[in-house]
């Protein structure tokens, strides 16, 4: 790594990099080893309790020592059972042995499912952009394997109107058979998490094809399928109760007929909306026209109980009986859409722009609605390249299903991935109490209210390593080692958002910054720690060198190894930072 060719004939020589423990790590080793050359298991135990904040009763310190020695020396039996300084440093810099957050489900999973943020995909079947990519079960499988719990399928009649396809309607996307998607969901639904998978259906079918879909779903999932009872819910079942179950969410078929959609082919009136008013499903030429229209369209109306003739469970269609979470928008204005009914739990879908509009004048009503009902947010229709929007506005108002294009990448997808690293990555994150409980005077949480600082997070960036193993010598610069710097900050409520930056460390593969930052937090329950490493380039755009996003509420205190990910959120093999987290 020390020699770079310049102008064909000349070579520049750089000092070979060597990973050495930061000064603070040396001091801690000397303190807890009491000046000796080795740290005993008992001394390591004291360090883990006092500095790392671990529960002393939960630590098998001798097993940790064995794991460190095996990892460093690849020998199963050792005469000694203590750590040198290099062993201690190796332990601290191991993301497997000393991660920044836990890997177990630890939150209460017995509350109503509406009390959780849920890892949600948008147009889950698309392999790329929204206009011309293929439809496939492959991105669905990838999403489920990453812990996504809500999968969206657009279902349409095939050209001969005798079967059902999944495709992005009125675009050039190549379709995939619905049955193939259903079988893949069944096979991979619980690979990453045992908690329920919700399938949201964008339904463009005739009643006979709806009946066929009901048969497909029932035959494919069998006992895995959650069929709701006839009576309405006062509270929706919990993720714990629904473990290893598949749930269906869509508009009831009778509602589809009432909407007056006589033409159920792929050609619809120019300004009509689909079954949930998702403008991302409209023709590209229509999107810009309709972006400013009200979020409720009179052709998209939820029938009320008063308009419905009484009918028993036996007379309800098979398709309707499978719907665990009914969706739709009531006729009327915003207040009507956010109305809470005592014996009904339903799902409302809003575009990202409609949510912003709703929260401007009815922010607390949105929060109150999500205390019982489900709110799904979806990307605006002009995101043809499968980009995403800022998820925080949805989470701040209690939206459970902030739907994202998982096939894309970028800063906002990193935030989504960071949020759902919480709670062992199970795909369900308990909403903080401030979104679920009214205040002393019956007030509802309002993100716009000025709040006092509740907690302060101190973050120290010691050093980084691993790029020399995961990248070619000339990946960042043809003529010298890279010049790395770190951006670190908070994503959360507007008052908490900030980004800071370390100095640039020039011409070195193992940079040591040793810089500390302080972040006062007003709503730490919703805060995410953003970490991004770039390589400085004087003549062009800086090169990306890794990122991660971590939930502040899950951060372990003390010195931790923080693994970095690529642009898609996949962990690098070796790249990581050594950081310290302390709460005041």
mmCIF file with all atom_site columns, C-alpha atoms in Angstrom, residues 124 137 140-141 144 148-153 166 178-191 197-201 220-221 224 245-248:
data_model
loop_
_atom_site.group_PDB
_atom_site.id
_atom_site.type_symbol
_atom_site.label_atom_id
_atom_site.label_alt_id
_atom_site.label_comp_id
_atom_site.label_asym_id
_atom_site.label_entity_id
_atom_site.label_seq_id
_atom_site.pdbx_PDB_ins_code
_atom_site.Cartn_x
_atom_site.Cartn_y
_atom_site.Cartn_z
_atom_site.occupancy
_atom_site.B_iso_or_equiv
_atom_site.pdbx_formal_charge
_atom_site.auth_seq_id
_atom_site.auth_comp_id
_atom_site.auth_asym_id
_atom_site.auth_atom_id
_atom_site.pdbx_PDB_model_num
ATOM 1  C CA . UNK A 1 124 ? -42.058 -4.241  -3.712  1.00 0.00 ? 124 UNK A CA 1
ATOM 2  C CA . UNK A 1 137 ? -40.363 -11.854 -7.023  1.00 0.00 ? 137 UNK A CA 1
ATOM 3  C CA . UNK A 1 140 ? -39.631 -9.159  -2.714  1.00 0.00 ? 140 UNK A CA 1
ATOM 4  C CA . UNK A 1 141 ? -37.366 -11.955 -1.488  1.00 0.00 ? 141 UNK A CA 1
ATOM 5  C CA . UNK A 1 144 ? -38.126 -9.983  3.263   1.00 0.00 ? 144 UNK A CA 1
ATOM 6  C CA . UNK A 1 148 ? -39.246 -5.805  5.604   1.00 0.00 ? 148 UNK A CA 1
ATOM 7  C CA . UNK A 1 149 ? -42.691 -6.692  7.014   1.00 0.00 ? 149 UNK A CA 1
ATOM 8  C CA . UNK A 1 150 ? -45.069 -4.933  4.592   1.00 0.00 ? 150 UNK A CA 1
ATOM 9  C CA . UNK A 1 151 ? -44.992 -5.970  0.929   1.00 0.00 ? 151 UNK A CA 1
ATOM 10 C CA . UNK A 1 152 ? -47.003 -4.134  -1.722  1.00 0.00 ? 152 UNK A CA 1
ATOM 11 C CA . UNK A 1 153 ? -48.401 -5.845  -4.819  1.00 0.00 ? 153 UNK A CA 1
ATOM 12 C CA . UNK A 1 166 ? -48.445 -8.110  -10.717 1.00 0.00 ? 166 UNK A CA 1
ATOM 13 C CA . UNK A 1 178 ? -49.249 -13.157 -8.812  1.00 0.00 ? 178 UNK A CA 1
ATOM 14 C CA . UNK A 1 179 ? -48.973 -16.809 -7.782  1.00 0.00 ? 179 UNK A CA 1
ATOM 15 C CA . UNK A 1 180 ? -45.186 -16.663 -8.146  1.00 0.00 ? 180 UNK A CA 1
ATOM 16 C CA . UNK A 1 181 ? -45.013 -13.672 -5.814  1.00 0.00 ? 181 UNK A CA 1
ATOM 17 C CA . UNK A 1 182 ? -47.313 -15.320 -3.272  1.00 0.00 ? 182 UNK A CA 1
ATOM 18 C CA . UNK A 1 183 ? -45.240 -18.513 -3.219  1.00 0.00 ? 183 UNK A CA 1
ATOM 19 C CA . UNK A 1 184 ? -42.022 -16.533 -2.726  1.00 0.00 ? 184 UNK A CA 1
ATOM 20 C CA . UNK A 1 185 ? -43.589 -14.585 0.117   1.00 0.00 ? 185 UNK A CA 1
ATOM 21 C CA . UNK A 1 186 ? -44.633 -17.826 1.793   1.00 0.00 ? 186 UNK A CA 1
ATOM 22 C CA . UNK A 1 187 ? -41.125 -19.287 1.458   1.00 0.00 ? 187 UNK A CA 1
ATOM 23 C CA . UNK A 1 188 ? -39.201 -16.222 2.691   1.00 0.00 ? 188 UNK A CA 1
ATOM 24 C CA . UNK A 1 189 ? -41.676 -14.353 4.909   1.00 0.00 ? 189 UNK A CA 1
ATOM 25 C CA . UNK A 1 190 ? -40.059 -15.340 8.195   1.00 0.00 ? 190 UNK A CA 1
ATOM 26 C CA . UNK A 1 191 ? -36.426 -15.807 7.164   1.00 0.00 ? 191 UNK A CA 1
ATOM 27 C CA . UNK A 1 197 ? -45.967 -9.980  7.195   1.00 0.00 ? 197 UNK A CA 1
ATOM 28 C CA . UNK A 1 198 ? -48.642 -7.687  5.784   1.00 0.00 ? 198 UNK A CA 1
ATOM 29 C CA . UNK A 1 199 ? -49.430 -7.795  2.061   1.00 0.00 ? 199 UNK A CA 1
ATOM 30 C CA . UNK A 1 200 ? -51.010 -4.572  0.808   1.00 0.00 ? 200 UNK A CA 1
ATOM 31 C CA . UNK A 1 201 ? -52.874 -5.134  -2.439  1.00 0.00 ? 201 UNK A CA 1
ATOM 32 C CA . UNK A 1 220 ? -50.894 -20.733 -0.875  1.00 0.00 ? 220 UNK A CA 1
ATOM 33 C CA . UNK A 1 221 ? -50.734 -19.650 2.754   1.00 0.00 ? 221 UNK A CA 1
ATOM 34 C CA . UNK A 1 224 ? -50.296 -19.085 7.913   1.00 0.00 ? 224 UNK A CA 1
ATOM 35 C CA . UNK A 1 245 ? -48.939 -15.084 10.182  1.00 0.00 ? 245 UNK A CA 1
ATOM 36 C CA . UNK A 1 246 ? -49.677 -13.422 6.840   1.00 0.00 ? 246 UNK A CA 1
ATOM 37 C CA . UNK A 1 247 ? -52.166 -10.525 6.799   1.00 0.00 ? 247 UNK A CA 1
ATOM 38 C CA . UNK A 1 248 ? -53.965 -8.975  3.833   1.00 0.00 ? 248 UNK A CA 1
#
